PDB file of C-alpha atoms in Angstrom:
ATOM      1  CA  UNK A  47      21.086 -18.240  11.794  1.00 70.00           C
ATOM      2  CA  UNK A  48      20.917 -14.621  10.698  1.00 84.00           C
ATOM      3  CA  UNK A  49      17.580 -12.894  10.572  1.00 94.00           C
ATOM      4  CA  UNK A  50      15.940 -11.007   7.747  1.00 98.00           C
ATOM      5  CA  UNK A  51      13.224  -8.654   8.917  1.00 98.00           C
ATOM      6  CA  UNK A  52      10.666  -8.025   6.181  1.00 98.00           C
ATOM      7  CA  UNK A  53       8.816  -4.976   7.395  1.00 96.00           C
ATOM      8  CA  UNK A  54       6.357  -2.239   6.647  1.00 96.00           C
ATOM      9  CA  UNK A  55       7.297   1.186   8.000  1.00 94.00           C
ATOM     10  CA  UNK A  56       3.768   2.543   7.831  1.00 94.00           C
ATOM     11  CA  UNK A  57       2.598   5.453   5.683  1.00 93.00           C
ATOM     12  CA  UNK A  58       5.401   7.864   6.577  1.00 90.00           C
ATOM     13  CA  UNK A  59       4.834   9.424   9.995  1.00 92.00           C
ATOM     14  CA  UNK A  60       7.516   8.111  12.376  1.00 91.00           C
ATOM     15  CA  UNK A  61       4.895   7.963  15.115  1.00 93.00           C
ATOM     16  CA  UNK A  62       3.091   5.289  13.114  1.00 94.00           C
ATOM     17  CA  UNK A  63       6.078   2.948  12.786  1.00 94.00           C
ATOM     18  CA  UNK A  64       5.107  -0.129  14.805  1.00 94.00           C
ATOM     19  CA  UNK A  65       7.153  -0.751  17.976  1.00 95.00           C
ATOM     20  CA  UNK A  66       8.281  -4.159  16.717  1.00 96.00           C
ATOM     21  CA  UNK A  67       9.486  -2.534  13.498  1.00 96.00           C
ATOM     22  CA  UNK A  68      11.434   0.080  15.467  1.00 95.00           C
ATOM     23  CA  UNK A  69      13.135  -2.666  17.477  1.00 96.00           C
ATOM     24  CA  UNK A  70      14.027  -4.583  14.325  1.00 95.00           C
ATOM     25  CA  UNK A  71      15.403  -1.474  12.625  1.00 95.00           C
ATOM     26  CA  UNK A  72      17.656  -0.923  15.626  1.00 94.00           C
ATOM     27  CA  UNK A  73      18.930  -4.504  15.502  1.00 94.00           C
ATOM     28  CA  UNK A  74      19.704  -4.497  11.789  1.00 96.00           C
ATOM     29  CA  UNK A  75      23.015  -3.259  10.433  1.00 95.00           C
ATOM     30  CA  UNK A  76      21.828  -3.163   6.825  1.00 96.00           C
ATOM     31  CA  UNK A  77      18.654  -1.609   5.430  1.00 96.00           C
ATOM     32  CA  UNK A  78      17.395  -2.396   1.937  1.00 96.00           C
ATOM     33  CA  UNK A  79      14.715  -0.123   0.483  1.00 93.00           C
ATOM     34  CA  UNK A  80      13.756   2.437  -2.101  1.00 89.00           C
ATOM     35  CA  UNK A  81      15.712   5.557  -1.111  1.00 84.00           C
ATOM     36  CA  UNK A  82      12.712   7.767  -0.409  1.00 82.00           C
ATOM     37  CA  UNK A  83      11.542   5.387   2.311  1.00 83.00           C
ATOM     38  CA  UNK A  84      14.958   5.480   3.936  1.00 82.00           C
ATOM     39  CA  UNK A  85      14.750   9.276   4.008  1.00 82.00           C
ATOM     40  CA  UNK A  86      11.373   9.133   5.733  1.00 83.00           C
ATOM     41  CA  UNK A  87      12.862   7.069   8.566  1.00 86.00           C
ATOM     42  CA  UNK A  88      15.109  10.016   9.390  1.00 81.00           C
ATOM     43  CA  UNK A  89      16.578   9.850  12.879  1.00 79.00           C
ATOM     44  CA  UNK A  90      16.106   6.077  13.123  1.00 81.00           C
ATOM     45  CA  UNK A  91      18.669   5.526  10.363  1.00 80.00           C
ATOM     46  CA  UNK A  92      21.809   6.807  12.077  1.00 83.00           C
ATOM     47  CA  UNK A  93      24.723   4.394  11.806  1.00 85.00           C
ATOM     48  CA  UNK A  94      23.008   2.060   9.355  1.00 92.00           C
ATOM     49  CA  UNK A  95      24.283   0.868   5.990  1.00 93.00           C
ATOM     50  CA  UNK A  96      21.834   1.789   3.234  1.00 92.00           C
ATOM     51  CA  UNK A  97      21.217  -0.282   0.137  1.00 94.00           C
ATOM     52  CA  UNK A  98      19.098   1.948  -2.068  1.00 91.00           C
ATOM     53  CA  UNK A  99      17.744   0.336  -5.225  1.00 88.00           C
ATOM     54  CA  UNK A 100      15.499   2.443  -7.461  1.00 84.00           C
ATOM     55  CA  UNK A 101      11.895   1.839  -8.420  1.00 81.00           C
ATOM     56  CA  UNK A 102      11.657  -1.034 -10.846  1.00 83.00           C
ATOM     57  CA  UNK A 103      14.408  -2.994  -9.076  1.00 91.00           C
ATOM     58  CA  UNK A 104      12.109  -4.843  -6.678  1.00 93.00           C
ATOM     59  CA  UNK A 105      13.440  -8.299  -7.545  1.00 95.00           C
ATOM     60  CA  UNK A 106      17.003  -7.099  -7.087  1.00 95.00           C
ATOM     61  CA  UNK A 107      16.070  -5.584  -3.763  1.00 96.00           C
ATOM     62  CA  UNK A 108      14.630  -8.865  -2.467  1.00 97.00           C
ATOM     63  CA  UNK A 109      17.622 -10.853  -3.738  1.00 97.00           C
ATOM     64  CA  UNK A 110      20.030  -8.437  -2.092  1.00 97.00           C
ATOM     65  CA  UNK A 111      18.233  -8.585   1.255  1.00 97.00           C
ATOM     66  CA  UNK A 112      18.289 -12.386   1.293  1.00 98.00           C
ATOM     67  CA  UNK A 113      21.954 -12.431   0.293  1.00 97.00           C
ATOM     68  CA  UNK A 114      23.009  -9.911   2.948  1.00 97.00           C
ATOM     69  CA  UNK A 115      21.217 -11.889   5.644  1.00 97.00           C
ATOM     70  CA  UNK A 116      22.757 -15.132   4.364  1.00 97.00           C
ATOM     71  CA  UNK A 117      26.189 -13.505   4.781  1.00 96.00           C
ATOM     72  CA  UNK A 118      25.475 -12.952   8.462  1.00 96.00           C
ATOM     73  CA  UNK A 119      24.313  -9.345   8.389  1.00 97.00           C
ATOM     74  CA  UNK A 120      21.088  -8.646  10.284  1.00 97.00           C
ATOM     75  CA  UNK A 121      19.048  -7.059   7.505  1.00 98.00           C
ATOM     76  CA  UNK A 122      15.818  -5.108   7.158  1.00 97.00           C
ATOM     77  CA  UNK A 123      13.921  -5.150   3.874  1.00 97.00           C
ATOM     78  CA  UNK A 124      11.668  -2.109   4.125  1.00 96.00           C
ATOM     79  CA  UNK A 125       8.542  -0.978   2.296  1.00 94.00           C
ATOM     80  CA  UNK A 126       6.133   1.804   3.072  1.00 93.00           C
ATOM     81  CA  UNK A 127       2.737   0.884   4.466  1.00 95.00           C
ATOM     82  CA  UNK A 128       2.378  -2.849   5.066  1.00 97.00           C
ATOM     83  CA  UNK A 129       5.047  -4.841   3.256  1.00 97.00           C
ATOM     84  CA  UNK A 130       2.560  -7.654   2.664  1.00 96.00           C
ATOM     85  CA  UNK A 131       0.143  -5.428   0.691  1.00 96.00           C
ATOM     86  CA  UNK A 132       1.299  -4.770  -2.896  1.00 94.00           C
ATOM     87  CA  UNK A 133       4.856  -4.765  -1.620  1.00 94.00           C
ATOM     88  CA  UNK A 134       8.069  -6.710  -1.165  1.00 95.00           C
ATOM     89  CA  UNK A 135       7.126  -9.564   1.156  1.00 97.00           C
ATOM     90  CA  UNK A 136       5.655 -11.672  -1.619  1.00 97.00           C
ATOM     91  CA  UNK A 137       8.893 -11.416  -3.638  1.00 97.00           C
ATOM     92  CA  UNK A 138      10.943 -12.824  -0.772  1.00 98.00           C
ATOM     93  CA  UNK A 139       8.746 -15.892  -0.589  1.00 98.00           C
ATOM     94  CA  UNK A 140       8.573 -16.262  -4.367  1.00 97.00           C
ATOM     95  CA  UNK A 141      12.377 -16.345  -4.451  1.00 98.00           C
ATOM     96  CA  UNK A 142      12.486 -18.909  -1.647  1.00 97.00           C
ATOM     97  CA  UNK A 143       9.885 -20.963  -3.496  1.00 98.00           C
ATOM     98  CA  UNK A 144      12.020 -20.837  -6.645  1.00 97.00           C
ATOM     99  CA  UNK A 145      15.057 -21.943  -4.637  1.00 97.00           C
ATOM    100  CA  UNK A 146      13.140 -24.890  -3.177  1.00 97.00           C
ATOM    101  CA  UNK A 147      12.104 -25.891  -6.696  1.00 96.00           C
ATOM    102  CA  UNK A 148      15.703 -25.771  -7.869  1.00 94.00           C
ATOM    103  CA  UNK A 149      15.251 -22.738 -10.096  1.00 96.00           C
ATOM    104  CA  UNK A 150      17.676 -20.544  -8.137  1.00 95.00           C
ATOM    105  CA  UNK A 151      21.275 -21.188  -7.175  1.00 96.00           C
ATOM    106  CA  UNK A 152      21.276 -19.697  -3.693  1.00 96.00           C
ATOM    107  CA  UNK A 153      20.991 -22.546  -1.175  1.00 96.00           C
ATOM    108  CA  UNK A 154      22.307 -20.156   1.479  1.00 96.00           C
ATOM    109  CA  UNK A 155      18.963 -18.308   1.373  1.00 97.00           C
ATOM    110  CA  UNK A 156      17.309 -21.318   2.979  1.00 96.00           C
ATOM    111  CA  UNK A 157      19.379 -20.780   6.141  1.00 96.00           C
ATOM    112  CA  UNK A 158      17.996 -17.270   6.677  1.00 97.00           C
ATOM    113  CA  UNK A 159      15.424 -16.837   9.434  1.00 97.00           C
ATOM    114  CA  UNK A 160      12.650 -14.541   8.232  1.00 98.00           C
ATOM    115  CA  UNK A 161      10.286 -12.440  10.320  1.00 98.00           C
ATOM    116  CA  UNK A 162       7.562 -10.373   8.667  1.00 98.00           C
ATOM    117  CA  UNK A 163       6.503  -7.278  10.601  1.00 97.00           C
ATOM    118  CA  UNK A 164       3.259  -5.602   9.510  1.00 97.00           C
ATOM    119  CA  UNK A 165       2.768  -1.881   9.122  1.00 97.00           C
ATOM    120  CA  UNK A 166      -0.145   0.501   8.876  1.00 97.00           C
ATOM    121  CA  UNK A 167      -1.286   0.571   5.252  1.00 96.00           C
ATOM    122  CA  UNK A 168      -2.151   3.639   3.200  1.00 94.00           C
ATOM    123  CA  UNK A 169      -5.811   2.667   3.156  1.00 96.00           C
ATOM    124  CA  UNK A 170      -5.871   2.508   6.962  1.00 97.00           C
ATOM    125  CA  UNK A 171      -4.092   5.833   7.269  1.00 97.00           C
ATOM    126  CA  UNK A 172      -6.501   7.416   4.819  1.00 97.00           C
ATOM    127  CA  UNK A 173      -9.511   5.982   6.608  1.00 97.00           C
ATOM    128  CA  UNK A 174      -8.313   7.388   9.919  1.00 96.00           C
ATOM    129  CA  UNK A 175      -7.836  10.833   8.409  1.00 96.00           C
ATOM    130  CA  UNK A 176     -11.444  11.082   7.244  1.00 97.00           C
ATOM    131  CA  UNK A 177     -13.179   9.087  10.002  1.00 97.00           C
ATOM    132  CA  UNK A 178     -14.277   5.528   9.276  1.00 97.00           C
ATOM    133  CA  UNK A 179     -14.501   4.960   5.535  1.00 97.00           C
ATOM    134  CA  UNK A 180     -13.652   1.260   5.933  1.00 98.00           C
ATOM    135  CA  UNK A 181     -16.382   0.637   8.504  1.00 96.00           C
ATOM    136  CA  UNK A 182     -18.000  -2.146   6.485  1.00 97.00           C
ATOM    137  CA  UNK A 183     -16.855  -4.709   3.921  1.00 97.00           C
ATOM    138  CA  UNK A 184     -14.083  -3.356   1.722  1.00 98.00           C
ATOM    139  CA  UNK A 185     -11.466  -4.462  -0.781  1.00 98.00           C
ATOM    140  CA  UNK A 186      -8.384  -3.100  -2.507  1.00 98.00           C
ATOM    141  CA  UNK A 187      -7.626  -3.030  -6.223  1.00 98.00           C
ATOM    142  CA  UNK A 188      -4.342  -2.002  -7.779  1.00 97.00           C
ATOM    143  CA  UNK A 189      -4.848  -0.222 -11.094  1.00 97.00           C
ATOM    144  CA  UNK A 190      -1.303  -0.964 -12.251  1.00 95.00           C
ATOM    145  CA  UNK A 191      -1.275  -3.404 -15.152  1.00 94.00           C
ATOM    146  CA  UNK A 192       2.506  -3.809 -15.009  1.00 91.00           C
ATOM    147  CA  UNK A 193       2.198  -7.256 -13.411  1.00 91.00           C
ATOM    148  CA  UNK A 194      -1.525  -8.005 -13.772  1.00 96.00           C
ATOM    149  CA  UNK A 195      -3.410  -8.097 -17.107  1.00 97.00           C
ATOM    150  CA  UNK A 196      -5.846  -5.215 -17.471  1.00 97.00           C
ATOM    151  CA  UNK A 197      -8.651  -7.652 -18.302  1.00 98.00           C
ATOM    152  CA  UNK A 198      -8.232  -9.186 -14.822  1.00 98.00           C
ATOM    153  CA  UNK A 199      -8.200  -5.782 -13.132  1.00 98.00           C
ATOM    154  CA  UNK A 200     -11.325  -4.706 -15.015  1.00 98.00           C
ATOM    155  CA  UNK A 201     -13.113  -7.899 -13.963  1.00 98.00           C
ATOM    156  CA  UNK A 202     -12.237  -7.216 -10.325  1.00 98.00           C
ATOM    157  CA  UNK A 203     -13.534  -3.643 -10.504  1.00 98.00           C
ATOM    158  CA  UNK A 204     -16.849  -4.911 -11.841  1.00 98.00           C
ATOM    159  CA  UNK A 205     -17.000  -7.595  -9.135  1.00 98.00           C
ATOM    160  CA  UNK A 206     -16.259  -5.062  -6.372  1.00 98.00           C
ATOM    161  CA  UNK A 207     -18.890  -2.734  -7.782  1.00 98.00           C
ATOM    162  CA  UNK A 208     -21.505  -5.474  -7.970  1.00 98.00           C
ATOM    163  CA  UNK A 209     -20.652  -6.541  -4.415  1.00 98.00           C
ATOM    164  CA  UNK A 210     -21.035  -2.958  -3.158  1.00 98.00           C
ATOM    165  CA  UNK A 211     -17.630  -3.017  -1.491  1.00 98.00           C
ATOM    166  CA  UNK A 212     -15.843   0.107  -0.327  1.00 98.00           C
ATOM    167  CA  UNK A 213     -12.826   0.116  -2.655  1.00 98.00           C
ATOM    168  CA  UNK A 214      -9.354   1.477  -2.042  1.00 98.00           C
ATOM    169  CA  UNK A 215      -7.474   1.947  -5.293  1.00 97.00           C
ATOM    170  CA  UNK A 216      -3.710   1.582  -5.083  1.00 96.00           C
ATOM    171  CA  UNK A 217      -1.431   2.770  -7.910  1.00 94.00           C
ATOM    172  CA  UNK A 218      -4.286   4.806  -9.411  1.00 95.00           C
ATOM    173  CA  UNK A 219      -2.095   6.612 -11.960  1.00 93.00           C
ATOM    174  CA  UNK A 220       1.538   6.898 -13.014  1.00 86.00           C
ATOM    175  CA  UNK A 221       3.543   9.039 -15.415  1.00 82.00           C
ATOM    176  CA  UNK A 222       2.789   6.609 -18.244  1.00 83.00           C
ATOM    177  CA  UNK A 223      -0.680   5.487 -17.160  1.00 87.00           C
ATOM    178  CA  UNK A 224      -3.476   7.996 -16.653  1.00 88.00           C
ATOM    179  CA  UNK A 225      -6.732   6.513 -17.981  1.00 94.00           C
ATOM    180  CA  UNK A 226      -7.444   3.539 -15.706  1.00 96.00           C
ATOM    181  CA  UNK A 227      -8.823   5.543 -12.789  1.00 97.00           C
ATOM    182  CA  UNK A 228     -11.402   7.287 -14.933  1.00 97.00           C
ATOM    183  CA  UNK A 229     -12.356   3.924 -16.415  1.00 97.00           C
ATOM    184  CA  UNK A 230     -12.773   2.510 -12.904  1.00 98.00           C
ATOM    185  CA  UNK A 231     -14.968   5.497 -12.009  1.00 98.00           C
ATOM    186  CA  UNK A 232     -17.179   4.860 -15.027  1.00 98.00           C
ATOM    187  CA  UNK A 233     -17.512   1.177 -14.142  1.00 98.00           C
ATOM    188  CA  UNK A 234     -18.501   1.949 -10.543  1.00 98.00           C
ATOM    189  CA  UNK A 235     -21.077   4.489 -11.697  1.00 98.00           C
ATOM    190  CA  UNK A 236     -22.935   1.514 -13.137  1.00 98.00           C
ATOM    191  CA  UNK A 237     -23.351   0.149  -9.603  1.00 98.00           C
ATOM    192  CA  UNK A 238     -23.611   3.132  -7.237  1.00 97.00           C
ATOM    193  CA  UNK A 239     -24.833   6.741  -7.354  1.00 97.00           C
ATOM    194  CA  UNK A 240     -22.748   9.656  -8.590  1.00 98.00           C
ATOM    195  CA  UNK A 241     -22.895  11.316  -5.144  1.00 98.00           C
ATOM    196  CA  UNK A 242     -21.050   8.392  -3.527  1.00 98.00           C
ATOM    197  CA  UNK A 243     -18.288   9.965  -1.393  1.00 98.00           C
ATOM    198  CA  UNK A 244     -14.662   9.499  -2.404  1.00 98.00           C
ATOM    199  CA  UNK A 245     -11.473  10.234  -0.469  1.00 98.00           C
ATOM    200  CA  UNK A 246      -8.370  11.315  -2.342  1.00 98.00           C
ATOM    201  CA  UNK A 247      -5.359  11.063  -0.034  1.00 97.00           C
ATOM    202  CA  UNK A 248      -1.946  12.266  -1.197  1.00 96.00           C
ATOM    203  CA  UNK A 249       1.263  11.685   0.803  1.00 94.00           C
ATOM    204  CA  UNK A 250      -0.793  10.406   3.724  1.00 95.00           C
ATOM    205  CA  UNK A 251       0.652  11.263   7.185  1.00 95.00           C
ATOM    206  CA  UNK A 252       3.668  12.952   5.562  1.00 92.00           C
ATOM    207  CA  UNK A 253       4.504  16.678   5.870  1.00 91.00           C
ATOM    208  CA  UNK A 254       2.908  17.571   2.521  1.00 93.00           C
ATOM    209  CA  UNK A 255      -0.256  15.529   3.069  1.00 96.00           C
ATOM    210  CA  UNK A 256      -3.318  16.605   1.074  1.00 96.00           C
ATOM    211  CA  UNK A 257      -6.785  15.121   1.580  1.00 97.00           C
ATOM    212  CA  UNK A 258      -9.852  15.836  -0.495  1.00 96.00           C
ATOM    213  CA  UNK A 259     -13.362  14.444  -0.143  1.00 97.00           C
ATOM    214  CA  UNK A 260     -15.209  14.512  -3.432  1.00 98.00           C
ATOM    215  CA  UNK A 261     -17.854  12.364  -5.156  1.00 98.00           C
ATOM    216  CA  UNK A 262     -17.658   9.473  -7.558  1.00 98.00           C
ATOM    217  CA  UNK A 263     -19.218  11.554 -10.296  1.00 98.00           C
ATOM    218  CA  UNK A 264     -16.593  14.283  -9.859  1.00 98.00           C
ATOM    219  CA  UNK A 265     -13.586  11.985  -9.481  1.00 98.00           C
ATOM    220  CA  UNK A 266     -10.979  12.747 -12.140  1.00 96.00           C
ATOM    221  CA  UNK A 267      -7.535  11.267 -12.715  1.00 95.00           C
ATOM    222  CA  UNK A 268      -6.121  14.773 -13.235  1.00 94.00           C
ATOM    223  CA  UNK A 269      -6.463  15.344  -9.469  1.00 93.00           C
ATOM    224  CA  UNK A 270      -4.382  12.257  -8.651  1.00 95.00           C
ATOM    225  CA  UNK A 271      -0.699  11.321  -8.887  1.00 93.00           C
ATOM    226  CA  UNK A 272       1.445   8.295  -8.083  1.00 88.00           C
ATOM    227  CA  UNK A 273       1.706   9.300  -4.395  1.00 91.00           C
ATOM    228  CA  UNK A 274      -2.078   9.195  -4.012  1.00 95.00           C
ATOM    229  CA  UNK A 275      -4.548   6.601  -2.834  1.00 95.00           C
ATOM    230  CA  UNK A 276      -8.242   6.780  -3.686  1.00 98.00           C
ATOM    231  CA  UNK A 277     -11.013   5.244  -1.586  1.00 98.00           C
ATOM    232  CA  UNK A 278     -14.515   5.047  -3.049  1.00 98.00           C
ATOM    233  CA  UNK A 279     -17.365   4.550  -0.587  1.00 98.00           C
ATOM    234  CA  UNK A 280     -20.144   2.026  -1.055  1.00 98.00           C
ATOM    235  CA  UNK A 281     -23.801   2.875  -1.700  1.00 96.00           C
ATOM    236  CA  UNK A 282     -24.340   3.661   2.003  1.00 96.00           C
ATOM    237  CA  UNK A 283     -21.151   5.623   2.764  1.00 98.00           C
ATOM    238  CA  UNK A 284     -21.762   9.159   3.984  1.00 97.00           C
ATOM    239  CA  UNK A 285     -19.908  12.471   3.984  1.00 97.00           C
ATOM    240  CA  UNK A 286     -20.887  14.584   6.986  1.00 97.00           C
ATOM    241  CA  UNK A 287     -19.701  18.021   8.102  1.00 95.00           C
ATOM    242  CA  UNK A 288     -19.436  19.208  11.711  1.00 94.00           C
ATOM    243  CA  UNK A 289     -18.334  22.850  11.879  1.00 91.00           C
ATOM    244  CA  UNK A 290     -15.050  22.818   9.902  1.00 90.00           C
ATOM    245  CA  UNK A 291     -14.512  19.057  10.114  1.00 94.00           C
ATOM    246  CA  UNK A 292     -15.367  16.782   7.206  1.00 95.00           C
ATOM    247  CA  UNK A 293     -15.922  13.099   7.904  1.00 97.00           C
ATOM    248  CA  UNK A 294     -16.507  10.096   5.670  1.00 97.00           C
ATOM    249  CA  UNK A 295     -17.915   6.964   7.246  1.00 97.00           C
ATOM    250  CA  UNK A 296     -19.480   3.715   6.113  1.00 97.00           C
ATOM    251  CA  UNK A 297     -22.269   2.501   8.453  1.00 96.00           C
ATOM    252  CA  UNK A 298     -22.449  -1.135   9.513  1.00 92.00           C
ATOM    253  CA  UNK A 299     -26.147  -1.165  10.271  1.00 78.00           C
ATOM    254  CA  UNK A 300     -26.215  -0.009  13.894  1.00 75.00           C
ATOM    255  CA  UNK A 301     -28.954   2.501  13.020  1.00 73.00           C
ATOM    256  CA  UNK A 302     -31.435  -0.324  13.547  1.00 72.00           C
ATOM    257  CA  UNK A 303     -30.304  -0.564  17.165  1.00 69.00           C
ATOM    258  CA  UNK A 304     -30.027   3.157  17.982  1.00 70.00           C
TER     259      UNK A 304
END
C-alpha cells in the first residue's frame, strides 16, 4: 500500500519544518503543492518531481495527490503552515468520503495509506514573534467568503467578540476583497477598547517578514495584503516595550498568584 503524506511545511523558515515532515519529504518521489511553497522548501526539493497547480486548483491538487499515491508513487501533498488549518487536508478526506458514498469513480483511492503531519501555523509563528499573544483562549476566523457565506463569518466575528477571544484572522484581504477586515474591526470595537493591541504579520518567518504592532482602533485594511495574518488581542492583552523590543502578550491570570 502506497502512502500519501498530507503535510504542513510550517510558515516558511526551513528550520521550522517538523522533523517528521522532513523525513516524509525525503521518502516521497512526488510533491504536490502550490509552486511558491515548493520554492520555499529549497534545498530539500532536489531530485523530486514537482506537481505545481495554481491557486484556485485545490480540488485538482487533492485529486492528483490521491491518484499519484494510488499509482504507487510515494507522494507528499504540501501546504504552508498546518495543512489541517484552512488547508488541503480536509479536501483529501472530503474526496474519500465522496468515494465511499459512491459519488466518485476512483476506488483505487481507498487503497492509499494516508498520514497527516502537522506543521506550525501562521498564528503560532506570529505569536512567537511578538511574545505570547495566544496566552489565553483564542480562535481563528477566515475572512474569505469564497467558501463560507459572509453572514456566517459575520456571526462568528460577533460571537468571538462577545466571548472576548483573542482572534487570528486568516485571509484578511485579497485582490478582489478589501472591506471585510475593516468591518471585522468595527464589529470588535463594539466589544473591546480601541487601544486593544493588534499584530500584523506579513510573510512570517520568511526573508521579507514584516511585523507591526498597532491597535484595534488604528487597524486598517490598507496595511494588509494576502500574505498577512492579523491577530487581535482580547480586552486584557498588553503591548509592552523593553528597550527596543516590543512584546504583545495575553495574561492568563497569574497576577493573582505573583
